Tab-separated table of C-alpha atoms in Angstrom:
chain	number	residue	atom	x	y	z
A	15	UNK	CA	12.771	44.090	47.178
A	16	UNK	CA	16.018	45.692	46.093
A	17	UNK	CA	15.722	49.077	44.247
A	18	UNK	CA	19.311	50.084	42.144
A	19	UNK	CA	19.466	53.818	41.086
A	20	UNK	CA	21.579	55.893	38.822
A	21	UNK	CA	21.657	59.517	37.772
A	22	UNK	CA	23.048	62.748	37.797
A	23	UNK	CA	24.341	63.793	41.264
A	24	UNK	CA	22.663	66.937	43.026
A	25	UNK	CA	22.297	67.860	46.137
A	26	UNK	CA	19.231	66.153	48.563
A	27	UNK	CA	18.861	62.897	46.245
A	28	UNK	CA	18.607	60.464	49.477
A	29	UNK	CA	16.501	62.576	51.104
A	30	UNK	CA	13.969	62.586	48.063
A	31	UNK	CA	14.405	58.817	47.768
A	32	UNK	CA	14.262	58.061	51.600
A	33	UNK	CA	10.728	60.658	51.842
A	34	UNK	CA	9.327	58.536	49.096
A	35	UNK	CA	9.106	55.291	50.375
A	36	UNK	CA	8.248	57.013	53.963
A	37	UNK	CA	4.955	58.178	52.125
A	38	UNK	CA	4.216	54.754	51.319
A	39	UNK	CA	4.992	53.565	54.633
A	40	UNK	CA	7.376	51.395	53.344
A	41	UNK	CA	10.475	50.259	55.872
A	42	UNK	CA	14.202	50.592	53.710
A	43	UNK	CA	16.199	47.760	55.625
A	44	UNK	CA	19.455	48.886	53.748
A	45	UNK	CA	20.860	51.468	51.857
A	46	UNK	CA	24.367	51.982	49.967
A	47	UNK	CA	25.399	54.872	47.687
A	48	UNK	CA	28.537	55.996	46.147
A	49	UNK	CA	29.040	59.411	44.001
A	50	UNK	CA	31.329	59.337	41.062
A	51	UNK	CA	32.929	62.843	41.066
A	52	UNK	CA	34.788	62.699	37.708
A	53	UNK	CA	31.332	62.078	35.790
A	54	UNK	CA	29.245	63.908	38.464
A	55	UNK	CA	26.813	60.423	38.998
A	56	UNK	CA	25.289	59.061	41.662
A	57	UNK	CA	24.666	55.278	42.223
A	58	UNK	CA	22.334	53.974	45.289
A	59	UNK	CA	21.115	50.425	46.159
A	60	UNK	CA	18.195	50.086	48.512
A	61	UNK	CA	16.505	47.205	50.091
A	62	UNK	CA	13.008	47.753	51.577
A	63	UNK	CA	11.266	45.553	53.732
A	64	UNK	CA	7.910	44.640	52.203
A	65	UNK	CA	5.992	44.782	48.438
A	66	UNK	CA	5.073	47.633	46.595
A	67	UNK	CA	3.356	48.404	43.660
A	68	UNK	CA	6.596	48.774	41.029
A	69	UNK	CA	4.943	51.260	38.319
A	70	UNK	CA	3.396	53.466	40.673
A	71	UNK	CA	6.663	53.311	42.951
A	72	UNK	CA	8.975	53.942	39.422
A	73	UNK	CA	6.931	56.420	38.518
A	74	UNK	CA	7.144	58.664	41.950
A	75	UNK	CA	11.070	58.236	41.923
A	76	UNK	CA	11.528	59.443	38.694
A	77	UNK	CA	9.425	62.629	39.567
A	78	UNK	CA	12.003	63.719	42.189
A	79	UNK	CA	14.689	62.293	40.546
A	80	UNK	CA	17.460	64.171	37.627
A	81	UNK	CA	15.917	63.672	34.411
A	82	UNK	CA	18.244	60.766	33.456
A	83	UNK	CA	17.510	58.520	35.906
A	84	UNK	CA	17.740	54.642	35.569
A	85	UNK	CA	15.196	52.815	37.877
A	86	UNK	CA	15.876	49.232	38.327
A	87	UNK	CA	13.152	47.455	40.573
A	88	UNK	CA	14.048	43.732	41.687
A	89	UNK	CA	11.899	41.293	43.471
A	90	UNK	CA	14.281	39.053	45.514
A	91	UNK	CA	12.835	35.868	43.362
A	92	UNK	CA	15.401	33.258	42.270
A	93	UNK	CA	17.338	34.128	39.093
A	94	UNK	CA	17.172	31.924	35.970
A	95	UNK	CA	20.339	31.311	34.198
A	96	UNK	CA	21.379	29.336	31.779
A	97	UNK	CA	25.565	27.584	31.744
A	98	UNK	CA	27.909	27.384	28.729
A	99	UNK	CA	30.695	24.818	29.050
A	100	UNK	CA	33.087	23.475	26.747
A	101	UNK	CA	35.552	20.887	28.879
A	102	UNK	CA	36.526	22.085	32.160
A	103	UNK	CA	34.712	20.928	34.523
A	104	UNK	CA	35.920	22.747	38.013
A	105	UNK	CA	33.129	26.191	37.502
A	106	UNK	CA	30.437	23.661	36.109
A	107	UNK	CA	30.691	21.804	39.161
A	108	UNK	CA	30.502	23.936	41.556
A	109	UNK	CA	27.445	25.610	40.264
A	110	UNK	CA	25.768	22.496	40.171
A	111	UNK	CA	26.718	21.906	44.079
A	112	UNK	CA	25.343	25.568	44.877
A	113	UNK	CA	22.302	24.397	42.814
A	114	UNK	CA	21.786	21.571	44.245
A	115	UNK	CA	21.768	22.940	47.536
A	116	UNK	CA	19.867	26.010	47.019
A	117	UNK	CA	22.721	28.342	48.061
A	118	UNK	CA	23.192	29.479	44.482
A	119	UNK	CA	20.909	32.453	44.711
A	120	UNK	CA	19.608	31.268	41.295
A	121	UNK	CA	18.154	27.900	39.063
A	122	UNK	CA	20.187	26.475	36.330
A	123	UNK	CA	17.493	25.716	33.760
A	124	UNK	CA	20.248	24.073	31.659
A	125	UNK	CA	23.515	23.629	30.402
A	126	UNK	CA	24.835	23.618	26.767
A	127	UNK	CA	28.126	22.260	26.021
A	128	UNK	CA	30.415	22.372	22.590
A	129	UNK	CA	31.803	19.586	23.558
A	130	UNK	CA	29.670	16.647	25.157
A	131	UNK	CA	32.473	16.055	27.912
A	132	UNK	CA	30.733	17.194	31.165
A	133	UNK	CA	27.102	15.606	30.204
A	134	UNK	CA	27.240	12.986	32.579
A	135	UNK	CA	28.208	15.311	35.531
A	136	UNK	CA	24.675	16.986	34.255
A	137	UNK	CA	23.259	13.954	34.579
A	138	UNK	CA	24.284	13.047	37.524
A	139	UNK	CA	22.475	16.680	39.407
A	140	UNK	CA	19.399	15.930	37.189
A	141	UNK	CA	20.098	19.507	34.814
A	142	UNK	CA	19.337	19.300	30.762
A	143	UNK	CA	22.446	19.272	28.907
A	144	UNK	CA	22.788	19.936	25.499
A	145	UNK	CA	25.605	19.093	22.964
A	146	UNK	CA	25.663	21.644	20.374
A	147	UNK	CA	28.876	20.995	18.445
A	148	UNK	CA	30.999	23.466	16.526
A	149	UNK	CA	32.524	20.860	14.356
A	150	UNK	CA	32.248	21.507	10.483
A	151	UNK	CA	29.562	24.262	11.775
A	152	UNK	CA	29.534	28.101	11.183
A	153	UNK	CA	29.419	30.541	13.577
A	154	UNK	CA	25.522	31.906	12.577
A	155	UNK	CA	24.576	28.189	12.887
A	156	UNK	CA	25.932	27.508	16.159
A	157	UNK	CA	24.858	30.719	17.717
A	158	UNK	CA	21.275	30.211	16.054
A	159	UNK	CA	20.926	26.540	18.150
A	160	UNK	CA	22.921	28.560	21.372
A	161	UNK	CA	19.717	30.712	20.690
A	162	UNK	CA	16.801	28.244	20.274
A	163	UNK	CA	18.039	26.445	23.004
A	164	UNK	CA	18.295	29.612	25.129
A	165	UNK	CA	14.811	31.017	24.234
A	166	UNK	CA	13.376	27.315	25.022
A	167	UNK	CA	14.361	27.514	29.186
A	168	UNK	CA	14.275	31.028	29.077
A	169	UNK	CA	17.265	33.101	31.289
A	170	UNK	CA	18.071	36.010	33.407
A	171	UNK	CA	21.440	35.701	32.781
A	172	UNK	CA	24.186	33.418	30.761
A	173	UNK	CA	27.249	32.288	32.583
A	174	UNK	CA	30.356	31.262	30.657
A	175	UNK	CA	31.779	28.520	32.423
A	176	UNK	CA	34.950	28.397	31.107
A	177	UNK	CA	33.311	28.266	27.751
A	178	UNK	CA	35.888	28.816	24.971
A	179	UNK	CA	34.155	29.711	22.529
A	180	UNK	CA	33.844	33.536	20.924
A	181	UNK	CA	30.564	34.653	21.100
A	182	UNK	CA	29.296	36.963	17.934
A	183	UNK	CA	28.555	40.823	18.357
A	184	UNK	CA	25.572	40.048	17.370
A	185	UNK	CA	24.690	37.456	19.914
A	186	UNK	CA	26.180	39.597	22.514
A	187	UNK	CA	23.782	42.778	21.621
A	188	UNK	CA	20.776	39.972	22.295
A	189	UNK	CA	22.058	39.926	25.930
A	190	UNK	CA	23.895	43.257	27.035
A	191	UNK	CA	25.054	42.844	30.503
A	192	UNK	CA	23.452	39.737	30.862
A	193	UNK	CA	26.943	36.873	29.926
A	194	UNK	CA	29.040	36.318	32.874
A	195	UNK	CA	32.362	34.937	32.097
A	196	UNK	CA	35.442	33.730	33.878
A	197	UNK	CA	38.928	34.121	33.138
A	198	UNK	CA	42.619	33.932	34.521
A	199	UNK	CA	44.025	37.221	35.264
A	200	UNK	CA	47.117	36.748	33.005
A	201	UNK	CA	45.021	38.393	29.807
A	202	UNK	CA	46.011	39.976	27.735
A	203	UNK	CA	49.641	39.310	28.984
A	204	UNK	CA	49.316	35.600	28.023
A	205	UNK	CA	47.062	35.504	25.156
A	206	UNK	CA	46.070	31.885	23.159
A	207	UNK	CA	46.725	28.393	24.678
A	208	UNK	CA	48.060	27.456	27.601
A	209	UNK	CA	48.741	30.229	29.886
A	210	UNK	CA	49.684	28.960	32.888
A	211	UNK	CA	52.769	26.976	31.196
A	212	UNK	CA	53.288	30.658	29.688
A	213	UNK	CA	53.187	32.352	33.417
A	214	UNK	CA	55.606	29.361	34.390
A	215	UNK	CA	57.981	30.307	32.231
A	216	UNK	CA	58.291	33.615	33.167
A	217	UNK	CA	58.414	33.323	36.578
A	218	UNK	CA	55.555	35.183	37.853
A	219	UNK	CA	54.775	35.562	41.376
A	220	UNK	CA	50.949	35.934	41.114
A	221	UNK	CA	47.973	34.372	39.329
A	222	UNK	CA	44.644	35.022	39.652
A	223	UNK	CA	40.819	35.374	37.937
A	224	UNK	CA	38.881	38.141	36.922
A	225	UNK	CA	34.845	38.281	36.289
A	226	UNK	CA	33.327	40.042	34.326
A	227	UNK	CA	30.508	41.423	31.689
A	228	UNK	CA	31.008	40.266	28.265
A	229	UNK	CA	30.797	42.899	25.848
A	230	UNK	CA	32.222	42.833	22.025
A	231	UNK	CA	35.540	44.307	22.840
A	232	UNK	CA	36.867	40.548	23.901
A	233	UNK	CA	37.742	40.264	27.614
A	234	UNK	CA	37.482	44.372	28.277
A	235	UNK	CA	33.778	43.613	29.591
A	236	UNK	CA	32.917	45.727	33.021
A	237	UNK	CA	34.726	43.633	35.831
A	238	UNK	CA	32.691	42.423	38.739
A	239	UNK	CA	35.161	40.383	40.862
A	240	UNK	CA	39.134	39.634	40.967
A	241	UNK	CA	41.512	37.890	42.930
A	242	UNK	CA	45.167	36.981	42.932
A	243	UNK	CA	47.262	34.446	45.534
A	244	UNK	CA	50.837	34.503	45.094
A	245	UNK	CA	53.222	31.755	43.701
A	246	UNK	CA	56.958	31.200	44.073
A	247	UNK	CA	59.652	29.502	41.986
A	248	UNK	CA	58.653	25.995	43.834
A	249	UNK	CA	55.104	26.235	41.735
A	250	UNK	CA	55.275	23.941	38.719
A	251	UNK	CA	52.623	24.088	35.380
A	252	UNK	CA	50.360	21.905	37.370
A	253	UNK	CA	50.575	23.446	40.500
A	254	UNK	CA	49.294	26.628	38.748
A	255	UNK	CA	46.732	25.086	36.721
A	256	UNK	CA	45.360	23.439	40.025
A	257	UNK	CA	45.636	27.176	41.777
A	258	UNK	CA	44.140	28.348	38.575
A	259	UNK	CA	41.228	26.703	38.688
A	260	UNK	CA	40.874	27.209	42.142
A	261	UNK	CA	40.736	30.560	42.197
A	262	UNK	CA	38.874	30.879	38.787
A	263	UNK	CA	35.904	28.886	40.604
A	264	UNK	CA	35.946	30.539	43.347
A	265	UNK	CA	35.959	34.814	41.690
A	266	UNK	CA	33.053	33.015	39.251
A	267	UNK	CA	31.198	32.590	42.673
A	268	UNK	CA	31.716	35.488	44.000
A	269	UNK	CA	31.132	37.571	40.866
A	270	UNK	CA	27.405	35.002	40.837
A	271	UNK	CA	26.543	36.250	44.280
A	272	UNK	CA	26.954	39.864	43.646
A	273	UNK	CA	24.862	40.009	40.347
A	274	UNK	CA	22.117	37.369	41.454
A	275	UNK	CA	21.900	40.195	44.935
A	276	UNK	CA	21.884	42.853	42.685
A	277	UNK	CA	24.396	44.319	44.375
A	278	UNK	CA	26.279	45.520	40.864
A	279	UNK	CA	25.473	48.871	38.846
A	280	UNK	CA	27.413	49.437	35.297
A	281	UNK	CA	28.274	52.838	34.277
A	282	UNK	CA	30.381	53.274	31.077
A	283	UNK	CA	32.659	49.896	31.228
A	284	UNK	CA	33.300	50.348	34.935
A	285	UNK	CA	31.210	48.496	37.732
A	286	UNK	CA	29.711	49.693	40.775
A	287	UNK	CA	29.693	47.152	43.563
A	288	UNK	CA	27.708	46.976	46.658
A	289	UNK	CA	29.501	44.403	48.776
């Protein structure tokens, strides 16, 4: 089981924490902790070998604990999540591999698609896909089927496979800190269509992908994983795109791994991350 803390920072806080589970003669395997000095917080992940009763075991943290204490308490069960696509197909894919395979860390109940492009590749790993198209349709409607469809399967957590669609405030509030979406670094540098033929022509000499929390400020979510690799004048538009997506699968994987560990802690619009 993996316990995530955050509160006010004083003086003897592992102790309490560590004296705790001793009293319940339960083992901690691991534990991590940072302490934010500006806001005077204090984040800790612990992993303890064995079950234990999660109310009573709440309860008796929060006794020793500040007063404003968050107490998250996670069996280390499969996550559920549910994959938005529109056309791209390189993140899609390689979810479904990790899924396939069990290395994911969680089950893809499903997959819903604006566009019915990457159905058969959902077909083809045995996962529901759904078509719900944005053609002629407003954005209440849409969002409504996003939601029925949702609600149906059921999710820990919705990833945004390269899903280009913008997602409502209101849709967003239904699942704070639960959408995990990908996109290339270049933002807000190279904002609208085609980036990469945008980072061309200005030379750059690095691309790369950022993860992150969606929230309704678009793109400023909390980040949970980056990454960059260099280019050179040599690198044409497709050379980047193929980088891009490269790298843009690969931070999306990363970023998965972290959150489905519970290795991440949000404070403000920053990210705490137990590697």
């Amino acid at each position: 089981m993996v316990i995530l803390i955050q509160c006010k920072d004083q003086v003897g806080l592992v102790g309490a924490v560590a004296n705790i589970f001793a009293a319940m003669n339960i083992n901690i395997v691991a534990m991590r902790e940072h302490v934010d000095t500006i806001d005077n917080r204090f984040f800790l992940r612990i992993v303890v070998d064995g079950s234990i009763d999660t109310i009573v075991a709440e309860r008796q943290l929060k006794a020793v604990l500040p007063a404003d204490a968050e107490v998250k308490i996670s069996h280390q069960a499969e996550k559920k999540i549910v994959v938005l696509v529109t056309k791209e197909y390189h993140c899609l894919s390689d979810i479904l591999v990790r899924n396939h395979f069990k290395t994911l860390g969680a089950s893809v109940q499903c997959v819903i698609g604006n566009h019915a492009a990457l159905e058969e590749i959902c077909k083809r790993f045995d996962v529901p896909f759904y078509p719900v198209s944005t053609d002629n349709t407003d954005k209440p409607v849409f969002e409504s089927s996003l939601l029925s469809i949702i609600k149906k399967w059921g999710a820990d957590y919705l990833v945004l496979a390269k899903f280009m669609r913008i997602l409502s405030a209101d849709f967003v509030e239904q699942f704070a800190f639960q959408i995990i979406n990908i996109h290339h670094s270049f933002l807000p540098a190279f904002i609208g269509a085609s980036p990469y033929k945008q980072a061309y022509e200005r030379g750059v000499k690095l691309i790369g992908a950022t993860a992150h929390f969606v929230t309704n400020q678009l793109d400023e979510g909390p980040i949970i994983a980056q990454q960059i690799i260099p280019v050179t004048h040599s690198f044409t538009t497709a050379d980047m795109v193929r980088s891009g997506k490269e790298i843009e699968t690969a931070v999306l994987a990363r970023a998965l791994h972290l959150v489905f560990e519970d290795r991440v802690l949000i404070h403000k619009n920053k990210t705490i991350v137990f590697e």
